[in-house]
Amino acid sequence: MTERKNGLLFGRSDDSRRSFLKKGALATSALTIGASGTAVAQEDDGVFGDLDDAWKALINVDNFHPNGRFTFVSEVIEWNPSYGDVQDSWFSDYNTYQIRWLNGDEIVPLYVAHDANIGEYDEELGFIPDADDDQNQPQLFEMNREWTPFSDNNQLITVNASPVTEEEEDDILETQDWWQTTA
């Protein structure tokens, strides 16, 4: 009789475990669908650029401007920061670029994830041009206002950025002339 009790308990345990796993899988699916619905809603609201084109980067906390707009003004620079707790190998997934913040013309380094789609730097123009619109004007990006700490380092943060819309880009560049070539 003890074996039968153990067998029943074991059988119930398996049933409970299967039931739990099924419910967990359903919950995960629902969360995934809900999260993608939230992303679509944010994209449609225009709150943060096109989320499909968003990419990850690292930036020094002192150089971070939430919702700030910027453009790339360098090609990849063969340099990584040297912080006590940040090892060079941590930067193996990032490329170092120089960006220009449009609100203050400040130029600072940005460590962009290798898989980010930011375009190709044009040495003659001095920036990464807008491939979709006027190729003689810079592609502008917007920094997300949310960030997370990078490891245990209090100097670097992980951020997301995405291209601004063509309309916003044209409006911004109408008031800026630093990017125009003098002939």
XYZ file of N, CA and C in Angstrom, residues 79-180:
306
model
N 39.541 52.619 -30.087
C 39.819 53.012 -28.712
C 38.701 52.518 -27.811
N 39.055 52.036 -26.643
C 38.091 51.634 -25.617
C 38.462 52.331 -24.322
N 37.484 52.678 -23.510
C 37.804 53.326 -22.235
C 38.534 52.367 -21.311
N 39.258 52.931 -20.379
C 40.001 52.125 -19.416
C 39.493 52.468 -18.015
N 38.514 51.689 -17.563
C 37.990 51.837 -16.214
C 38.440 50.638 -15.419
N 38.664 50.824 -14.125
C 39.166 49.760 -13.266
C 38.405 48.457 -13.370
N 37.077 48.495 -13.378
C 36.323 47.246 -13.367
C 35.779 46.869 -14.739
N 36.077 47.649 -15.755
C 35.625 47.326 -17.106
C 36.815 46.807 -17.896
N 36.717 45.570 -18.299
C 37.798 44.940 -19.032
C 37.619 45.174 -20.524
N 38.720 45.205 -21.272
C 38.646 45.398 -22.720
C 37.716 44.393 -23.387
N 37.695 43.159 -22.885
C 36.873 42.130 -23.510
C 35.385 42.470 -23.435
N 34.979 43.269 -22.458
C 33.572 43.666 -22.357
C 33.188 44.558 -23.520
N 34.162 45.237 -24.107
C 33.894 46.133 -25.220
C 34.027 45.427 -26.565
N 34.255 44.129 -26.567
C 34.419 43.410 -27.823
C 33.130 43.380 -28.642
N 31.986 43.664 -28.030
C 30.706 43.696 -28.746
C 30.307 45.113 -29.155
N 31.203 46.089 -28.968
C 30.881 47.493 -29.237
C 31.952 48.142 -30.106
N 31.532 49.134 -30.887
C 32.436 49.980 -31.662
C 32.382 51.385 -31.086
N 33.528 52.038 -31.013
C 33.591 53.401 -30.497
C 33.431 54.390 -31.645
N 32.492 55.319 -31.493
C 32.256 56.405 -32.446
C 32.250 57.723 -31.680
N 32.355 58.819 -32.405
C 32.120 60.142 -31.843
C 30.750 60.605 -32.332
N 29.951 61.148 -31.409
C 28.650 61.695 -31.783
C 28.621 63.183 -31.456
N 27.746 63.884 -32.142
C 27.537 65.316 -31.891
C 26.109 65.484 -31.376
N 25.988 65.959 -30.134
C 24.668 66.282 -29.586
C 24.197 67.556 -30.261
N 22.975 67.558 -30.761
C 22.478 68.706 -31.501
C 22.039 69.853 -30.599
N 21.744 69.574 -29.337
C 21.283 70.626 -28.435
C 22.401 71.514 -27.920
N 23.644 71.087 -28.031
C 24.730 71.895 -27.505
C 26.019 71.772 -28.299
N 25.981 71.065 -29.397
C 27.143 70.866 -30.272
C 28.310 70.170 -29.568
N 28.035 69.495 -28.462
C 29.052 68.751 -27.727
C 29.365 67.457 -28.481
N 30.645 67.124 -28.608
C 31.069 65.887 -29.268
C 31.628 64.952 -28.207
N 31.052 63.737 -28.122
C 31.410 62.771 -27.086
C 31.487 61.368 -27.687
N 32.188 60.449 -27.004
C 32.221 59.064 -27.499
C 30.921 58.312 -27.174
N 30.569 57.399 -28.076
C 29.430 56.496 -27.887
C 29.896 55.120 -28.321
N 29.625 54.111 -27.513
C 30.057 52.742 -27.783
C 28.846 51.976 -28.296
N 28.808 51.753 -29.596
C 27.639 51.214 -30.283
C 27.788 49.708 -30.477
N 26.719 48.966 -30.222
C 26.724 47.518 -30.421
C 27.055 47.199 -31.882
N 27.847 46.145 -32.089
C 28.265 45.759 -33.443
C 27.098 45.560 -34.395
N 25.998 45.028 -33.911
C 24.877 44.713 -34.798
C 23.952 45.900 -35.056
N 24.313 47.084 -34.569
C 23.478 48.272 -34.773
C 23.522 48.720 -36.232
N 22.371 49.087 -36.748
C 22.268 49.573 -38.121
C 22.274 51.093 -38.094
N 23.461 51.684 -38.178
C 23.567 53.145 -38.099
C 23.969 53.780 -39.424
N 24.364 53.000 -40.391
C 24.785 53.544 -41.677
C 26.297 53.614 -41.790
N 26.761 54.100 -42.925
C 28.196 54.190 -43.202
C 28.672 55.635 -43.119
N 29.774 55.850 -42.450
C 30.364 57.176 -42.313
C 30.907 57.649 -43.657
N 30.644 58.911 -44.007
C 31.155 59.515 -45.238
C 32.234 60.520 -44.849
N 33.474 60.198 -45.163
C 34.605 61.026 -44.765
C 34.541 62.424 -45.384
N 34.093 62.535 -46.618
C 34.000 63.844 -47.272
C 32.964 64.746 -46.613
N 31.836 64.163 -46.200
C 30.788 64.946 -45.554
C 31.068 65.177 -44.070
N 31.755 64.236 -43.430
C 32.075 64.360 -42.007
C 30.992 63.838 -41.084
N 30.090 62.999 -41.604
C 29.029 62.415 -40.805
C 28.469 61.196 -41.527
N 27.571 60.481 -40.832
C 26.860 59.370 -41.457
C 25.626 59.964 -42.133
N 25.566 59.896 -43.470
C 24.429 60.510 -44.169
C 23.154 59.684 -44.048
N 22.034 60.362 -44.281
C 20.717 59.741 -44.270
C 20.552 58.964 -45.566
N 20.524 57.659 -45.477
C 20.431 56.809 -46.671
C 19.033 56.817 -47.276
N 18.007 57.142 -46.476
C 16.627 57.083 -46.956
C 16.139 58.379 -47.587
N 16.732 59.502 -47.247
C 16.227 60.794 -47.703
C 17.330 61.487 -48.501
N 17.733 62.639 -48.078
C 18.786 63.397 -48.739
C 20.135 62.874 -48.269
N 20.887 62.285 -49.167
C 22.165 61.676 -48.778
C 23.262 62.701 -48.529
N 22.941 63.981 -48.668
C 23.900 65.037 -48.348
C 23.634 65.649 -46.978
N 22.688 65.091 -46.232
C 22.426 65.564 -44.880
C 22.623 64.413 -43.906
N 22.951 64.727 -42.642
C 23.219 63.660 -41.671
C 21.965 62.906 -41.252
N 22.160 61.640 -40.920
C 21.112 60.835 -40.296
C 21.076 61.243 -38.830
N 19.912 61.582 -38.320
C 19.775 61.969 -36.921
C 19.157 60.832 -36.127
N 19.595 60.724 -34.884
C 19.122 59.689 -33.978
C 18.618 60.342 -32.700
N 17.797 59.599 -31.970
C 17.293 60.070 -30.686
C 17.621 59.039 -29.619
N 18.148 59.532 -28.506
C 18.476 58.685 -27.370
C 17.201 58.430 -26.568
N 16.999 57.190 -26.173
C 15.883 56.873 -25.288
C 16.189 57.470 -23.921
N 15.180 57.833 -23.157
C 15.427 58.410 -21.839
C 15.704 57.359 -20.785
N 15.381 56.098 -21.070
C 15.623 55.032 -20.109
C 17.025 54.471 -20.285
N 17.617 54.023 -19.198
C 18.957 53.459 -19.223
C 19.088 52.434 -18.108
N 20.142 51.629 -18.197
C 20.455 50.669 -17.139
C 21.948 50.748 -16.848
N 22.344 50.448 -15.636
C 23.776 50.460 -15.313
C 24.519 49.408 -16.139
N 25.756 49.686 -16.455
C 26.598 48.730 -17.153
C 27.476 48.037 -16.125
N 27.163 46.786 -15.848
C 27.875 45.995 -14.854
C 27.852 46.725 -13.510
N 28.967 46.689 -12.806
C 29.069 47.373 -11.513
C 29.720 48.740 -11.667
N 29.914 49.163 -12.891
C 30.593 50.415 -13.166
C 29.613 51.571 -13.056
N 29.961 52.588 -12.284
C 29.074 53.738 -12.150
C 29.386 54.840 -13.156
N 30.326 54.606 -14.062
C 30.683 55.593 -15.079
C 29.960 55.365 -16.407
N 29.594 54.093 -16.704
C 28.958 53.760 -17.979
C 27.540 53.263 -17.773
N 26.676 53.586 -18.740
C 25.303 53.096 -18.716
C 24.956 52.507 -20.083
N 24.009 51.585 -20.084
C 23.499 50.985 -21.317
C 22.271 51.768 -21.735
N 22.238 52.162 -23.008
C 21.147 52.977 -23.531
C 20.638 52.389 -24.840
N 19.508 52.891 -25.311
C 18.970 52.542 -26.624
C 18.746 53.822 -27.402
N 18.912 53.739 -28.707
C 18.690 54.883 -29.588
C 18.036 54.381 -30.863
N 17.429 55.302 -31.598
C 16.821 54.950 -32.876
C 16.796 56.188 -33.762
N 16.650 55.990 -35.072
C 16.587 57.142 -35.984
C 15.324 57.963 -35.734
N 15.443 59.274 -35.925
C 14.250 60.121 -35.850
C 13.513 59.998 -37.184
N 12.263 60.408 -37.206
C 11.490 60.334 -38.443
C 12.051 61.329 -39.456
N 11.771 61.100 -40.724
C 12.255 61.989 -41.796
C 11.745 63.410 -41.596
N 10.496 63.550 -41.202
C 9.906 64.882 -41.002
C 10.623 65.632 -39.882
N 10.851 64.951 -38.746
C 11.558 65.576 -37.628
C 12.985 65.941 -38.033
N 13.626 65.033 -38.753
C 14.996 65.272 -39.190
C 15.073 66.531 -40.056
N 14.166 66.666 -41.017
C 14.165 67.845 -41.888
C 13.917 69.122 -41.090
N 12.976 69.080 -40.146
C 12.685 70.255 -39.315
C 13.898 70.666 -38.488
N 14.586 69.703 -37.905
C 15.759 69.994 -37.075
C 16.888 70.560 -37.920
N 17.152 69.952 -39.064
C 18.294 70.367 -39.879
C 18.078 71.707 -40.571
N 16.827 72.164 -40.667
C 16.559 73.491 -41.221
C 17.161 74.584 -40.350
N 17.266 74.335 -39.051
C 17.785 75.339 -38.121
C 19.259 75.132 -37.796
N 19.874 74.140 -38.381
C 21.286 73.831 -38.125
C 22.073 74.017 -39.427
N 23.283 74.541 -39.325
C 24.072 74.693 -40.542
C 25.470 74.077 -40.443
N 25.810 73.499 -39.300
C 27.146 72.935 -39.114
C 27.464 71.846 -40.114
N 26.449 71.149 -40.613
C 26.630 69.996 -41.483
C 26.715 70.370 -42.964
N 26.325 71.598 -43.305
C 26.310 72.010 -44.712
C 27.718 72.356 -45.191
